[in-house]
Short mmCIF file of C-alpha atoms in Angstrom, two decimals:
data_model
loop_
_atom_site.label_atom_id
_atom_site.label_comp_id
_atom_site.label_asym_id
_atom_site.label_seq_id
_atom_site.Cartn_x
_atom_site.Cartn_y
_atom_site.Cartn_z
CA MET A 1 58.14 115.01 116.50
CA THR A 2 61.92 116.02 115.82
CA ILE A 3 61.72 114.86 111.79
CA LYS A 4 65.47 112.99 111.12
CA ARG A 5 67.72 114.61 108.87
CA ARG A 6 68.13 113.07 105.10
CA GLN A 7 72.07 111.81 105.34
CA THR A 8 74.53 113.52 103.02
CA ILE A 9 76.86 112.10 100.63
CA LEU A 10 79.28 113.36 98.15
CA ILE A 11 80.50 110.13 96.02
CA THR A 12 83.72 110.34 92.98
CA GLY A 13 83.46 108.78 90.02
CA CYS A 14 79.83 108.10 89.01
CA SER A 15 80.15 107.81 85.43
CA SER A 16 79.54 104.23 86.05
CA GLY A 17 80.45 101.20 87.29
CA ILE A 18 81.07 100.90 91.65
CA GLY A 19 80.28 104.88 91.90
CA LEU A 20 77.15 104.81 89.77
CA CYS A 21 75.23 101.89 91.70
CA VAL A 22 75.72 102.99 94.66
CA ALA A 23 74.90 106.68 94.60
CA GLU A 24 71.59 104.91 93.08
CA ALA A 25 71.23 102.19 96.13
CA LEU A 26 72.23 105.40 98.05
CA HIS A 27 69.45 107.70 96.84
CA ARG A 28 66.71 105.09 96.84
CA ARG A 29 67.19 104.13 100.71
CA GLY A 30 66.63 107.85 101.27
CA TYR A 31 70.08 109.64 101.26
CA GLN A 32 71.10 113.23 99.60
CA VAL A 33 73.58 111.49 97.05
CA PHE A 34 75.60 114.18 95.63
CA ALA A 35 77.10 112.36 92.65
CA THR A 36 80.22 113.24 90.80
CA ALA A 37 81.63 112.75 88.02
CA ARG A 38 84.65 114.57 85.65
CA LYS A 39 82.50 114.74 81.81
CA PRO A 40 79.84 117.35 81.33
CA ILE A 41 78.27 115.27 79.60
CA ASP A 42 78.81 112.21 82.91
CA VAL A 43 77.18 114.64 85.18
CA GLU A 44 73.40 115.72 82.81
CA ARG A 45 73.41 111.76 82.29
CA LEU A 46 73.21 111.50 86.11
CA LYS A 47 70.53 114.36 86.35
CA GLU A 48 68.16 112.90 84.00
CA LEU A 49 69.06 109.59 85.90
CA GLY A 50 67.19 112.01 88.71
CA LEU A 51 70.69 112.36 91.51
CA PRO A 52 71.83 115.86 92.40
CA ALA A 53 74.83 115.80 90.30
CA LEU A 54 78.16 117.86 89.87
CA LEU A 55 81.52 118.22 88.06
CA LEU A 56 84.29 117.28 89.83
CA ASP A 57 87.64 116.57 87.90
CA LEU A 58 90.10 114.82 90.48
CA ASP A 59 93.29 116.52 88.88
CA ASP A 60 91.69 119.97 88.71
CA SER A 61 92.13 121.72 92.62
CA LYS A 62 89.83 124.19 91.05
CA SER A 63 87.27 121.60 90.13
CA ILE A 64 87.56 120.29 93.45
CA LYS A 65 87.22 123.29 95.51
CA LEU A 66 83.98 124.35 93.57
CA ALA A 67 82.42 121.07 93.92
CA VAL A 68 82.62 121.06 98.21
CA ASP A 69 81.65 124.57 97.90
CA ALA A 70 78.29 123.42 96.21
CA VAL A 71 77.63 120.76 97.86
CA LEU A 72 77.93 122.75 101.64
CA SER A 73 75.51 125.45 99.62
CA GLN A 74 73.19 122.50 99.49
CA THR A 75 73.63 120.80 103.65
CA ASN A 76 73.51 124.46 105.46
CA GLY A 77 77.58 123.07 105.80
CA LYS A 78 76.68 119.75 106.28
CA LEU A 79 78.21 116.51 105.12
CA ASP A 80 77.19 112.89 106.67
CA ALA A 81 79.96 110.89 104.64
CA LEU A 82 82.71 111.39 101.18
CA PHE A 83 82.29 107.95 99.41
CA ASN A 84 85.80 108.20 97.83
CA ASN A 85 85.78 105.73 94.82
CA ALA A 86 86.96 107.81 91.47
CA ALA A 87 90.07 105.99 90.09
CA TYR A 88 91.46 104.70 86.58
CA GLY A 89 94.24 101.75 86.32
CA GLN A 90 96.99 102.55 84.33
CA PRO A 91 98.87 99.48 82.45
CA GLY A 92 101.84 98.93 81.68
CA ALA A 93 105.70 97.51 82.99
CA VAL A 94 107.23 99.71 85.14
CA GLU A 95 109.84 100.57 82.76
CA ASP A 96 107.27 101.03 80.12
CA ILE A 97 106.01 103.86 82.17
CA SER A 98 106.78 107.04 82.32
CA ARG A 99 107.54 109.76 85.26
CA GLU A 100 104.53 112.32 83.19
CA VAL A 101 102.52 108.95 83.20
CA LEU A 102 103.11 107.78 87.08
CA ARG A 103 102.08 111.52 87.86
CA ALA A 104 99.33 111.61 85.84
CA GLN A 105 98.15 107.98 87.76
CA PHE A 106 98.95 109.63 91.43
CA GLU A 107 96.90 113.11 90.42
CA THR A 108 93.62 110.52 89.92
CA ASN A 109 93.82 108.38 92.38
CA LEU A 110 95.87 109.86 95.47
CA PHE A 111 96.54 114.05 95.61
CA GLY A 112 93.36 114.21 95.07
CA THR A 113 91.60 112.38 96.59
CA HIS A 114 93.62 113.41 99.21
CA GLU A 115 92.84 117.02 98.67
CA LEU A 116 88.79 117.12 98.62
CA THR A 117 89.32 115.02 102.21
CA ASN A 118 91.20 117.37 104.14
CA LEU A 119 88.21 120.07 102.71
CA ILE A 120 85.66 117.70 104.26
CA ILE A 121 87.19 116.65 107.99
CA PRO A 122 87.13 120.11 108.72
CA VAL A 123 83.66 120.06 108.34
CA MET A 124 83.09 117.05 110.10
CA ARG A 125 85.20 117.81 112.58
CA LYS A 126 82.57 121.33 113.18
CA GLN A 127 79.75 119.32 113.14
CA GLY A 128 81.48 116.50 114.90
CA HIS A 129 80.68 113.33 113.38
CA GLY A 130 81.15 112.10 109.90
CA ARG A 131 82.43 109.16 107.08
CA ILE A 132 85.07 108.68 105.03
CA ILE A 133 85.63 105.45 103.19
CA GLN A 134 88.18 104.85 100.74
CA ASN A 135 87.70 102.74 97.71
CA SER A 136 91.14 101.01 97.13
CA SER A 137 91.93 97.62 95.62
CA VAL A 138 93.06 93.56 96.77
CA LEU A 139 95.83 95.62 94.25
CA GLY A 140 96.42 97.54 97.57
CA LEU A 141 97.02 94.93 99.26
CA ALA A 142 99.32 92.68 96.58
CA ALA A 143 100.79 93.64 93.84
CA LEU A 144 100.90 92.19 90.54
CA PRO A 145 103.32 92.67 87.27
CA PHE A 146 102.23 95.11 84.88
CA ARG A 147 100.08 97.09 87.20
CA GLY A 148 102.49 98.87 88.99
CA ALA A 149 101.73 102.55 88.81
CA TYR A 150 98.29 101.51 90.04
CA ASN A 151 99.75 99.33 92.84
CA ALA A 152 102.01 101.95 93.90
CA SER A 153 98.93 104.67 93.83
CA LYS A 154 96.76 101.78 95.49
CA PHE A 155 99.72 100.90 98.26
CA ALA A 156 99.72 104.45 98.45
CA LEU A 157 96.40 105.64 99.29
CA GLU A 158 96.00 102.21 101.97
CA GLY A 159 99.36 104.61 103.54
CA LEU A 160 97.57 107.19 103.94
CA THR A 161 94.06 106.10 104.70
CA ASP A 162 95.94 104.15 107.36
CA THR A 163 97.86 107.14 109.19
CA LEU A 164 94.76 109.02 108.91
CA ARG A 165 92.39 106.83 111.09
CA LEU A 166 95.15 106.63 113.94
CA GLU A 167 95.18 110.63 113.69
CA LEU A 168 91.71 110.73 114.49
CA ARG A 169 90.36 108.43 116.02
CA ASN A 170 89.45 110.55 119.12
CA THR A 171 86.91 112.29 116.88
CA ASN A 172 83.66 110.84 115.62
CA ILE A 173 84.91 110.36 112.34
CA HIS A 174 85.00 106.77 110.79
CA ILE A 175 87.56 105.84 108.52
CA SER A 176 87.00 102.95 106.28
CA LEU A 177 88.58 101.12 103.28
CA ILE A 178 87.25 99.29 100.75
CA GLU A 179 89.05 96.67 99.21
CA PRO A 180 87.46 95.10 95.62
CA GLY A 181 88.70 92.26 93.35
CA PRO A 182 87.68 92.20 90.21
CA ILE A 183 84.48 94.40 89.87
CA ILE A 184 81.86 94.41 86.80
CA SER A 185 82.52 97.69 85.90
CA ARG A 186 84.06 99.78 82.75
CA PHE A 187 87.72 99.77 84.53
CA ARG A 188 89.09 97.82 82.05
CA ALA A 189 88.15 99.70 78.99
CA ASN A 190 88.97 102.72 80.75
CA SER A 191 92.67 101.18 81.42
CA TYR A 192 92.69 99.78 77.66
CA LYS A 193 92.04 103.39 76.09
CA LYS A 194 95.03 104.68 79.03
CA PHE A 195 97.61 101.86 78.24
CA GLN A 196 97.16 102.92 73.92
CA GLN A 197 97.35 106.38 75.02
CA THR A 198 100.81 105.97 77.09
CA ILE A 199 102.31 102.76 76.44
CA ASP A 200 104.84 102.19 73.63
CA THR A 201 104.06 98.34 72.94
CA GLU A 202 106.26 98.15 69.94
CA ASN A 203 109.84 99.45 72.08
CA SER A 204 109.01 97.63 74.73
CA PRO A 205 110.87 94.56 76.00
CA PHE A 206 107.54 93.09 77.38
CA ARG A 207 106.02 93.41 73.45
CA ASN A 208 105.14 89.66 73.59
CA ALA A 209 104.12 89.61 77.10
CA TYR A 210 101.88 92.29 76.36
CA GLN A 211 99.62 90.18 74.07
CA GLY A 212 98.07 88.44 77.26
CA MET A 213 97.04 91.59 79.59
CA ILE A 214 95.75 93.52 75.81
CA SER A 215 92.91 90.47 75.82
CA ARG A 216 91.79 90.40 79.20
CA LEU A 217 91.61 94.38 78.82
CA THR A 218 89.39 93.71 76.01
CA LYS A 219 88.02 90.33 76.39
CA SER A 220 83.69 91.07 76.86
CA GLY A 221 82.43 89.82 80.44
CA PRO A 222 84.07 88.94 83.13
CA ALA A 223 88.62 88.75 82.63
CA ALA A 224 88.51 87.12 85.92
CA PRO A 225 87.02 84.39 87.92
CA PHE A 226 85.42 85.43 90.80
CA THR A 227 84.07 88.72 89.02
CA LEU A 228 81.23 89.93 90.98
CA PRO A 229 78.64 92.97 90.59
CA PRO A 230 79.00 96.14 91.52
CA GLU A 231 76.23 95.77 93.93
CA ALA A 232 79.12 93.54 96.17
CA VAL A 233 80.93 96.95 96.68
CA LEU A 234 77.74 98.76 97.45
CA LYS A 235 76.85 96.51 100.25
CA LYS A 236 80.30 97.58 102.12
CA VAL A 237 79.45 100.33 101.36
CA VAL A 238 76.14 100.51 103.17
CA HIS A 239 77.42 98.92 106.32
CA ALA A 240 80.32 101.09 106.73
CA LEU A 241 77.72 104.32 106.48
CA GLU A 242 75.45 102.82 109.14
CA SER A 243 77.15 100.50 111.47
CA PRO A 244 77.87 102.58 114.87
CA ARG A 245 81.12 100.34 114.49
CA PRO A 246 82.59 100.41 111.11
CA ARG A 247 85.06 97.78 110.19
CA ILE A 248 88.29 99.86 109.44
CA ARG A 249 88.89 97.48 105.93
CA TYR A 250 86.28 95.70 104.42
CA PHE A 251 87.53 92.92 101.46
CA VAL A 252 85.03 91.97 98.39
CA THR A 253 85.57 89.19 96.25
CA VAL A 254 87.62 85.94 97.23
CA PRO A 255 90.58 87.11 95.52
CA THR A 256 90.84 90.20 97.61
CA TYR A 257 89.97 87.28 101.07
CA LEU A 258 93.01 85.08 99.60
CA PHE A 259 95.81 87.50 98.67
CA ALA A 260 95.27 88.77 102.59
CA THR A 261 95.86 85.32 103.71
CA LEU A 262 98.57 84.75 101.32
CA ARG A 263 100.59 87.89 102.47
CA ARG A 264 100.38 87.15 106.03
CA ILE A 265 101.14 83.28 105.97
CA LEU A 266 103.59 82.91 103.20
CA PRO A 267 107.33 83.99 103.07
CA PHE A 268 107.93 86.62 100.20
CA ARG A 269 109.49 84.47 97.86
CA ALA A 270 106.21 81.94 97.68
CA LEU A 271 104.17 84.58 97.48
CA ASP A 272 106.04 86.15 94.64
CA TRP A 273 106.03 82.56 93.31
CA VAL A 274 102.45 82.86 93.38
CA LEU A 275 101.24 86.08 92.54
CA ALA A 276 103.61 85.91 89.70
CA ARG A 277 101.23 82.93 88.25
CA ALA A 278 98.21 84.87 89.05
CA SER A 279 99.11 87.55 86.96
CA GLY A 280 96.88 86.48 84.35
CA GLU A 281 93.90 87.84 86.74
CA GLU A 282 92.48 91.32 86.10
CA ASN A 283 92.02 92.85 89.08
CA ARG A 284 90.19 96.27 90.26
#
């Protein structure tokens, strides 16, 4: 009798929210999960939860390489799936965001994810199969004010992923994008910390406008309608992993379905009007 090998998956950004939810659920489902986080204290907490956990900081090439080597040393050089989940949101008006702050947003949300993915693709080519799942955002489909850096990083991730999918279309490596709207997580709290660290609100022409954004970022509980728990994303991840024909894009939450539809049917100026009015909603 042939014993089926456990499916292996590397997940980034597992300290909380979507990453933690997916890591725990797939572990229960029988996957060999490698959960990663960028802080040692979070790695230790993941281990206490019974998850094989590794340090992986997407801003650090050495950290990425060490994590991949550690995973492959435990899997005989194989990896069935990669879930690129780690990201953060840098709030602030475009004119208030310095080159350094914008670069930092891209280092985590795009460049590190790209570097990690490019280390895993040769492994999947060699074994003849693989699944790569990118956690994007509704803000990779439609831009909202005061999310310019995050919007840009997710639009870039979408473009890079679409290109990668076309380039790998003759392989058995499947590429999927997940596009969540508002999800219950620490995303807003982490974004507010970045805002405090990087944006000079006192000298900004948007000083008054920022007050509404700050209220949303600091509000306890859901700050936008149609907010869903991270299990909503988990459901899409499982389909992308286990379906013989995974989808190219998975929408999560009503705002994602709505904005994707409006982007297709509305003239550009009409879409701008809708997005400007919707800018009070906090999206993942």
